[in-house]
Coordinates of N, CA, C and O in Angstrom, one line a residue:
X1 N -47.6 11.6 45.3 CA -47.9 11.9 44.3 C -49.4 11.8 45.0 O -49.8 11.2 45.4
X2 N -50.0 12.8 43.7 CA -51.4 12.6 44.0 C -52.4 12.4 42.2 O -52.6 13.1 41.8
X3 N -52.6 11.2 42.2 CA -52.7 10.6 40.9 C -53.4 9.9 41.4 O -53.7 8.7 42.8
X4 N -54.8 9.1 40.8 CA -55.3 8.0 41.1 C -55.4 6.9 40.7 O -54.3 6.7 39.7
X5 N -55.4 5.7 41.2 CA -54.7 4.6 40.8 C -53.8 4.1 40.6 O -52.8 3.2 40.2
X6 N -52.6 4.8 41.4 CA -51.0 4.8 41.3 C -50.8 4.6 42.8 O -51.4 5.6 43.6
X7 N -50.1 3.8 43.2 CA -49.3 3.5 44.8 C -48.8 5.3 45.3 O -47.8 4.8 44.2
X8 N -49.4 5.5 45.8 CA -48.3 6.9 46.5 C -46.7 6.2 47.3 O -46.4 7.6 46.9
X9 N -46.5 5.4 47.2 CA -45.2 5.1 47.6 C -44.6 5.1 46.0 O -43.0 5.1 46.3
X10 N -44.8 4.8 44.8 CA -44.1 5.7 44.1 C -44.0 6.5 43.4 O -44.9 7.7 43.4
X11 N -42.7 7.1 43.3 CA -42.0 8.4 43.7 C -42.1 8.9 42.7 O -42.6 8.5 41.4
X12 N -43.1 10.8 41.9 CA -42.8 10.8 40.7 C -41.1 10.4 40.2 O -41.8 9.7 39.0
X13 N -40.2 10.3 40.4 CA -38.9 9.5 39.7 C -39.3 8.4 39.4 O -38.5 8.0 38.3
X14 N -39.6 7.8 40.4 CA -40.0 6.1 39.9 C -40.8 5.5 38.8 O -40.7 5.0 38.3
X15 N -41.6 6.5 39.4 CA -43.4 6.3 38.3 C -42.3 6.6 36.6 O -42.6 6.0 36.0
X16 N -41.3 7.7 36.5 CA -40.9 8.0 35.2 C -40.1 6.7 34.7 O -39.6 6.6 33.6
X17 N -39.4 6.7 35.5 CA -38.4 5.5 35.7 C -39.1 4.2 35.3 O -38.8 3.5 33.9
X18 N -40.1 3.6 35.6 CA -41.3 2.8 35.5 C -41.9 2.9 33.8 O -41.6 2.1 33.3
X19 N -42.4 4.2 33.8 CA -42.4 4.6 32.3 C -41.4 4.1 31.3 O -41.8 3.7 29.8
X20 N -39.9 5.4 31.9 CA -39.0 4.9 30.5 C -38.7 3.4 30.4 O -38.5 2.9 28.8
X21 N -38.7 2.5 31.2 CA -38.5 1.0 31.0 C -39.0 0.6 29.6 O -40.7 0.9 29.8
X22 N -38.5 -0.3 28.8 CA -38.9 -0.6 27.9 C -39.2 -2.6 28.2 O -38.8 -3.0 29.3
X23 N -40.1 -3.2 27.3 CA -40.0 -4.7 27.3 C -38.4 -5.4 27.8 O -37.6 -5.1 27.1
X24 N -38.3 -6.3 29.0 CA -36.7 -6.5 28.9 C -35.6 -6.2 29.8 O -34.9 -6.4 30.1
X25 N -36.0 -4.8 30.0 CA -35.5 -3.8 31.0 C -35.7 -4.4 32.4 O -36.6 -4.8 32.9
X26 N -35.1 -4.2 33.4 CA -34.9 -4.8 34.7 C -34.6 -3.3 35.8 O -33.6 -2.6 35.4
X27 N -35.0 -3.5 36.6 CA -35.2 -2.8 38.4 C -34.6 -3.8 39.1 O -35.3 -4.7 39.5
X28 N -33.2 -2.8 39.6 CA -32.8 -3.5 41.2 C -33.2 -3.6 42.0 O -33.1 -1.9 42.0
X29 N -34.1 -3.2 42.9 CA -34.5 -3.3 44.7 C -33.4 -3.8 45.6 O -33.4 -4.7 45.8
X30 N -32.7 -2.9 45.9 CA -31.9 -2.7 46.8 C -32.0 -2.8 48.2 O -33.0 -1.6 48.9
X31 N -31.7 -3.4 49.2 CA -32.0 -3.0 50.5 C -31.1 -2.2 51.3 O -30.1 -1.7 50.1
X32 N -31.2 -1.7 52.4 CA -30.4 -0.9 53.0 C -28.6 -0.6 53.2 O -28.0 0.0 53.2
X33 N -28.7 -2.2 52.9 CA -26.9 -2.3 52.7 C -26.3 -2.6 51.2 O -24.8 -2.2 51.3
X34 N -27.0 -2.6 50.2 CA -26.9 -2.8 48.8 C -26.2 -1.8 48.6 O -26.0 -0.1 48.9
X35 N -24.9 -2.0 48.1 CA -24.1 -0.6 47.4 C -24.2 -0.1 45.9 O -24.0 -0.1 45.3
X36 N -25.6 0.3 46.1 CA -26.2 0.7 45.0 C -25.9 1.9 44.3 O -25.6 2.2 43.2
X37 N -25.2 3.3 44.9 CA -24.7 4.0 44.7 C -23.5 3.8 43.6 O -23.0 4.3 42.4
X38 N -22.4 2.9 44.3 CA -21.5 2.8 43.6 C -21.4 1.6 42.6 O -20.2 1.8 41.7
X39 N -22.3 1.0 42.4 CA -23.2 0.1 41.3 C -23.3 0.9 40.3 O -23.2 1.0 38.8
X40 N -24.3 2.1 40.5 CA -25.1 2.5 39.6 C -24.5 3.9 38.7 O -24.5 3.4 37.1
X41 N -23.9 4.1 39.0 CA -22.5 5.5 38.7 C -22.0 5.1 37.4 O -22.2 5.7 36.3
X42 N -20.4 4.0 37.7 CA -20.4 4.0 36.6 C -20.8 3.2 35.1 O -20.4 3.2 34.7
X43 N -22.1 2.5 35.7 CA -22.6 1.9 34.7 C -23.6 2.9 34.3 O -24.4 2.1 33.8
X44 N -23.9 4.0 34.8 CA -25.2 5.4 33.6 C -26.3 4.3 34.3 O -27.4 4.7 33.3
X45 N -26.8 3.7 35.3 CA -27.9 2.9 36.0 C -28.5 4.2 36.8 O -27.6 5.0 37.3
X46 N -29.9 4.4 36.7 CA -30.6 5.3 37.2 C -30.3 4.8 38.3 O -30.8 4.3 38.9
X47 N -30.4 5.9 39.9 CA -29.8 5.7 40.7 C -31.3 6.2 41.3 O -31.2 7.7 41.6
X48 N -32.0 5.6 42.2 CA -33.0 6.0 43.3 C -32.8 6.0 44.1 O -32.9 4.3 45.0
X49 N -33.4 6.5 45.5 CA -33.3 6.4 46.9 C -35.1 6.3 47.3 O -35.8 6.9 46.6
X50 N -35.4 5.0 48.0 CA -36.5 4.9 48.9 C -36.5 4.7 50.2 O -37.0 3.6 50.6
X51 N -36.0 6.0 51.2 CA -35.7 5.8 52.2 C -37.2 5.7 53.3 O -37.6 6.1 52.9
X52 N -37.1 4.6 54.1 CA -37.8 4.7 55.1 C -38.6 3.4 54.4 O -40.0 3.4 55.1
X53 N -38.8 2.9 53.1 CA -39.6 1.8 52.5 C -39.2 0.9 52.2 O -37.3 0.6 52.1
X54 N -39.7 -0.7 52.9 CA -39.3 -1.9 52.9 C -39.7 -1.8 51.1 O -40.5 -1.8 50.4
X55 N -38.3 -3.2 51.4 CA -38.5 -4.0 49.8 C -40.2 -4.4 49.4 O -40.3 -4.4 48.5
X56 N -40.7 -5.3 50.5 CA -41.9 -5.9 50.0 C -43.3 -4.9 49.8 O -43.5 -5.0 48.1
X57 N -43.4 -3.8 50.2 CA -44.0 -2.7 50.0 C -43.8 -2.1 48.3 O -44.9 -1.8 47.8
X58 N -42.6 -2.0 47.9 CA -42.0 -1.9 47.1 C -42.9 -2.5 45.9 O -43.1 -2.0 44.8
X59 N -41.9 -3.6 46.0 CA -42.5 -4.8 45.3 C -43.7 -5.1 44.8 O -44.4 -4.7 43.4
X60 N -44.9 -4.4 45.8 CA -46.1 -4.8 45.1 C -46.5 -3.5 44.7 O -47.6 -3.8 43.5
X61 N -46.1 -2.3 45.2 CA -46.3 -1.3 44.8 C -45.8 -1.4 42.6 O -46.9 -0.9 41.9
X62 N -45.0 -1.4 42.8 CA -44.0 -1.4 41.2 C -45.1 -2.4 40.6 O -45.4 -2.2 39.2
X63 N -45.5 -3.9 40.9 CA -46.2 -5.0 40.1 C -47.8 -4.6 39.5 O -48.4 -5.3 39.0
X64 N -48.3 -3.6 40.8 CA -49.5 -3.2 40.3 C -49.4 -2.1 39.0 O -50.4 -1.8 38.5
X65 N -48.0 -1.7 38.4 CA -48.0 -1.0 37.9 C -47.0 -1.6 36.2 O -47.2 -1.0 35.2
X66 N -46.2 -2.2 36.2 CA -45.6 -3.0 35.4 C -45.8 -4.8 35.6 O -45.7 -5.1 36.6
X67 N -45.8 -5.5 34.4 CA -45.9 -6.4 34.1 C -44.7 -7.6 34.1 O -43.4 -6.6 34.4
X68 N -44.5 -8.6 35.0 CA -43.5 -9.0 34.9 C -43.1 -9.6 33.6 O -44.1 -9.7 32.7
X69 N -41.7 -10.1 32.9 CA -41.9 -10.7 31.7 C -42.0 -11.7 31.3 O -41.6 -13.0 32.4
X70 N -43.2 -12.2 30.3 CA -43.3 -13.6 30.1 C -43.0 -14.0 29.6 O -43.3 -15.4 28.8
X71 N -41.4 -14.0 28.2 CA -41.1 -14.6 27.6 C -39.9 -15.1 28.2 O -38.7 -15.5 27.2
X72 N -39.4 -14.6 29.8 CA -37.9 -15.4 30.3 C -38.5 -16.2 31.2 O -40.0 -16.0 31.9
X73 N -38.4 -17.1 31.5 CA -38.6 -18.0 33.1 C -38.3 -17.4 34.3 O -39.2 -17.5 34.6
X74 N -37.5 -16.8 34.2 CA -37.6 -16.3 35.7 C -37.2 -14.7 35.6 O -36.2 -14.3 35.8
X75 N -38.4 -14.2 35.5 CA -38.2 -12.4 35.6 C -37.4 -11.8 36.7 O -38.2 -10.5 37.2
X76 N -38.3 -12.6 37.8 CA -37.4 -12.5 39.4 C -36.4 -12.8 39.8 O -36.2 -14.0 39.6
X77 N -35.4 -12.3 39.9 CA -34.1 -13.0 40.6 C -33.8 -12.3 42.3 O -33.9 -11.2 42.6
X78 N -33.3 -13.7 42.8 CA -32.9 -13.0 44.2 C -31.8 -13.6 44.2 O -30.8 -13.9 43.9
X79 N -31.1 -13.0 45.5 CA -29.4 -12.8 46.0 C -29.2 -14.1 46.8 O -30.2 -14.0 47.8
X80 N -28.7 -15.1 46.6 CA -28.3 -16.1 47.8 C -26.8 -15.8 47.6 O -25.7 -15.3 47.1
X81 N -26.1 -16.3 48.8 CA -24.9 -16.4 49.3 C -24.5 -18.1 49.3 O -25.3 -18.6 50.6
X82 N -23.2 -18.5 49.0 CA -22.9 -19.8 49.1 C -22.9 -20.1 50.6 O -23.0 -21.1 50.8
X83 N -22.2 -18.8 51.2 CA -22.0 -19.5 53.0 C -23.3 -19.3 53.6 O -23.2 -20.3 54.4
X84 N -24.3 -19.2 53.6 CA -25.3 -19.1 53.9 C -26.6 -19.9 53.3 O -27.4 -20.2 53.6
X85 N -25.7 -21.1 52.5 CA -27.3 -22.5 52.0 C -27.5 -22.4 52.7 O -27.1 -23.2 54.0
X86 N -29.1 -22.9 53.1 CA -30.0 -23.3 53.7 C -30.3 -22.8 54.9 O -31.2 -22.5 55.6
X87 N -30.0 -21.4 54.8 CA -30.3 -20.3 56.1 C -31.9 -20.0 56.0 O -32.7 -19.8 54.2
X88 N -32.9 -19.4 56.8 CA -34.0 -19.7 56.7 C -34.1 -17.7 56.2 O -33.4 -17.5 56.9
X89 N -34.9 -18.0 55.1 CA -34.9 -16.1 54.8 C -36.4 -15.8 54.5 O -37.1 -16.1 53.2
X90 N -37.0 -15.4 55.6 CA -38.2 -15.0 55.4 C -38.9 -14.4 54.9 O -40.2 -14.6 54.2
X91 N -38.5 -13.4 54.2 CA -38.8 -12.0 53.2 C -39.1 -12.6 52.4 O -39.5 -12.4 51.3
X92 N -38.5 -13.7 51.7 CA -38.3 -14.5 50.2 C -39.9 -14.9 49.8 O -40.6 -14.9 48.9
X93 N -40.2 -15.6 51.5 CA -41.8 -15.9 50.8 C -42.8 -15.1 51.0 O -43.4 -15.1 50.2
X94 N -42.2 -13.7 51.3 CA -43.1 -12.6 51.2 C -42.9 -12.3 50.3 O -44.2 -11.9 49.3
X95 N -41.6 -12.2 49.3 CA -41.7 -12.2 48.2 C -42.8 -13.1 47.0 O -43.2 -12.6 46.1
X96 N -43.1 -13.9 47.3 CA -43.3 -15.1 46.5 C -44.9 -14.9 46.6 O -45.4 -15.0 45.3
X97 N -45.7 -14.9 47.8 CA -46.6 -14.1 47.7 C -47.4 -12.8 46.9 O -47.9 -13.2 46.4
X98 N -46.2 -12.0 47.3 CA -46.9 -11.1 46.5 C -46.4 -10.8 45.2 O -47.4 -10.7 44.0
X99 N -45.6 -11.7 44.6 CA -45.6 -12.1 43.4 C -46.9 -12.7 42.5 O -47.4 -12.5 41.7
X100 N -47.0 -13.7 43.2 CA -48.3 -14.6 42.7 C -49.9 -13.5 42.8 O -50.4 -14.3 41.7
X101 N -49.3 -12.8 43.2 CA -50.8 -11.9 43.2 C -50.8 -11.0 42.0 O -51.9 -10.5 41.3
X102 N -49.8 -10.7 41.3 CA -49.3 -10.1 40.0 C -49.7 -11.0 38.9 O -49.2 -10.7 38.0
X103 N -49.0 -11.8 39.1 CA -48.1 -12.9 37.9 C -48.6 -14.2 38.5 O -48.6 -15.2 39.3
X104 N -49.3 -15.2 37.6 CA -49.7 -16.4 37.5 C -48.8 -16.9 37.7 O -49.4 -18.5 38.4
X105 N -47.4 -17.4 37.7 CA -46.4 -17.8 37.5 C -46.1 -18.1 38.9 O -45.6 -19.4 39.6
X106 N -46.1 -17.9 40.3 CA -45.9 -17.6 41.2 C -44.6 -17.5 41.6 O -43.9 -17.3 40.9
X107 N -44.4 -18.6 42.5 CA -43.1 -19.1 43.0 C -42.2 -19.3 41.4 O -40.6 -19.3 41.4
X108 N -42.8 -19.8 41.0 CA -42.0 -20.7 39.5 C -41.4 -19.2 38.6 O -40.3 -19.6 38.1
X109 N -41.6 -17.5 39.1 CA -41.0 -16.8 38.4 C -39.8 -16.5 38.5 O -38.7 -15.8 38.2
X110 N -39.4 -17.4 40.2 CA -38.1 -16.6 40.7 C -37.3 -17.7 40.4 O -36.8 -18.9 40.6
X111 N -35.9 -17.2 40.1 CA -34.8 -17.6 39.9 C -33.5 -16.9 41.5 O -34.3 -16.5 41.6
X112 N -32.1 -17.4 41.2 CA -31.9 -17.1 41.9 C -29.7 -16.5 41.5 O -29.4 -17.6 40.8
X113 N -29.1 -15.8 41.7 CA -28.1 -15.8 41.3 C -27.2 -15.8 43.1 O -27.3 -15.1 43.6
X114 N -26.2 -16.4 42.3 CA -25.2 -16.2 44.1 C -24.9 -14.4 44.0 O -25.1 -13.7 43.2
X115 N -23.7 -14.3 45.3 CA -23.6 -12.9 45.5 C -23.2 -11.8 44.3 O -23.7 -10.7 44.2
X116 N -22.2 -12.5 44.0 CA -21.6 -11.7 43.5 C -21.9 -11.9 41.8 O -22.2 -10.9 41.1
X117 N -22.5 -12.7 41.0 CA -23.2 -12.9 39.8 C -24.6 -12.1 40.2 O -24.7 -11.1 38.6
X118 N -24.9 -12.0 41.3 CA -26.0 -10.9 41.2 C -25.8 -9.6 41.4 O -26.6 -8.8 40.7
X119 N -24.5 -9.3 41.8 CA -23.7 -8.0 41.8 C -23.7 -7.6 40.3 O -24.3 -6.4 39.5
X120 N -23.3 -8.5 39.6 CA -23.2 -7.7 38.0 C -24.1 -7.8 37.4 O -24.1 -7.2 36.5
X121 N -25.2 -9.1 37.7 CA -26.7 -8.6 36.9 C -27.1 -7.4 37.4 O -27.6 -6.6 36.7
X122 N -27.3 -6.7 38.6 CA -27.4 -5.6 39.5 C -26.8 -4.3 38.4 O -27.8 -3.5 38.1
X123 N -25.7 -4.7 38.4 CA -25.0 -3.2 37.2 C -25.5 -2.9 36.3 O -25.3 -2.2 35.1
X124 N -25.9 -3.9 35.3 CA -26.9 -3.9 33.7 C -28.0 -3.1 33.8 O -29.0 -3.5 33.1
X125 N -28.6 -3.6 35.3 CA -30.0 -2.9 35.5 C -30.3 -1.6 34.9 O -29.1 -0.5 34.9
X126 N -31.4 -1.2 34.1 CA -32.0 0.5 34.6 C -31.8 1.7 34.9 O -31.5 2.3 35.7
X127 N -32.3 0.2 36.0 CA -32.4 1.5 37.5 C -32.0 0.6 38.7 O -32.6 -0.7 38.8
X128 N -31.3 1.3 39.8 CA -31.1 0.8 41.5 C -31.8 1.6 41.7 O -31.4 2.6 41.9
X129 N -32.9 1.2 42.7 CA -33.7 1.5 43.9 C -33.6 1.2 44.9 O -33.3 -0.1 45.4
X130 N -33.2 2.0 46.1 CA -32.3 1.8 47.3 C -33.4 1.9 48.4 O -33.6 3.2 47.9
X131 N -33.3 0.7 48.5 CA -34.7 1.0 50.2 C -33.9 0.9 50.8 O -32.6 1.2 51.1
X132 N -34.8 1.2 52.4 CA -34.6 1.0 53.5 C -34.7 -0.3 54.5 O -34.4 -0.8 55.4
X133 N -34.9 -1.0 53.8 CA -34.7 -2.7 53.7 C -33.9 -3.6 54.5 O -32.7 -3.5 55.0
X134 N -34.0 -3.7 56.0 CA -33.7 -3.8 57.1 C -33.5 -5.8 56.5 O -32.1 -6.0 57.5
X135 N -34.0 -6.4 56.3 CA -33.5 -7.9 56.1 C -33.0 -8.3 55.5 O -32.2 -7.5 54.7
X136 N -32.1 -9.6 55.9 CA -31.0 -10.1 55.3 C -31.4 -10.1 53.8 O -33.0 -11.3 53.4
X137 N -30.7 -10.5 52.7 CA -31.1 -11.3 51.6 C -32.0 -10.7 51.1 O -33.0 -11.2 50.2
X138 N -32.9 -9.2 51.4 CA -33.8 -8.5 50.5 C -33.4 -8.3 48.7 O -34.6 -7.8 48.7
X139 N -32.3 -8.1 48.2 CA -32.6 -7.6 47.1 C -32.8 -8.6 46.1 O -33.2 -9.6 46.3
X140 N -33.6 -8.2 45.1 CA -34.5 -8.3 44.1 C -34.2 -7.4 42.8 O -34.2 -6.0 43.0
X141 N -34.2 -8.6 41.8 CA -34.5 -7.6 40.5 C -35.1 -8.1 39.6 O -35.8 -9.1 39.8
X142 N -36.2 -7.8 39.0 CA -37.4 -7.4 37.9 C -37.0 -7.1 37.0 O -36.8 -6.1 36.5
X143 N -37.5 -8.2 35.7 CA -37.6 -7.6 34.4 C -39.1 -7.5 33.8 O -39.7 -8.4 33.9
X144 N -39.2 -6.3 33.5 CA -40.5 -6.0 32.7 C -40.8 -6.4 31.8 O -40.5 -6.7 31.0
X145 N -42.3 -6.7 31.2 CA -42.7 -7.2 30.3 C -43.8 -6.4 28.9 O -42.8 -5.2 29.6
X146 N -44.5 -7.0 28.6 CA -44.9 -5.9 27.7 C -46.4 -5.3 28.2 O -47.3 -6.1 28.8
X147 N -46.5 -4.3 28.7 CA -48.0 -3.5 28.3 C -48.9 -3.9 27.5 O -48.1 -3.3 26.6
X148 N -49.8 -4.3 28.1 CA -51.1 -4.5 27.0 C -52.0 -4.2 26.7 O -52.8 -2.9 28.0

């Protein structure tokens, strides 16, 4: 895209989706293994691809143009799996640093769902954005706040 002040990683299609989303609408950024198409299609979610891009760079770019919802305790939801409780997931620390740059709540903005609960929530999002992320448990859901 050739616009001032818009991160170039945000495709025209993704910019349109972020504009269309209203307060409380959510976007799921899925990692490379996320079953994005099969979740999006039957639920009429917008499905977009961001091949070759990792979740951290997409997360940072998206949070440059939309705020997180101030009216909910956890506008950022991560995925955890019961069988991997206690597993080190370094990408989550990266997410917390990125969110802290854009939202005063920092790590307090994060909640988490077990895998199948996360999938249920992902199916209800406005958009599923499929990234090329290879890190484990990299899926994340963001809830849009009010543009002031």
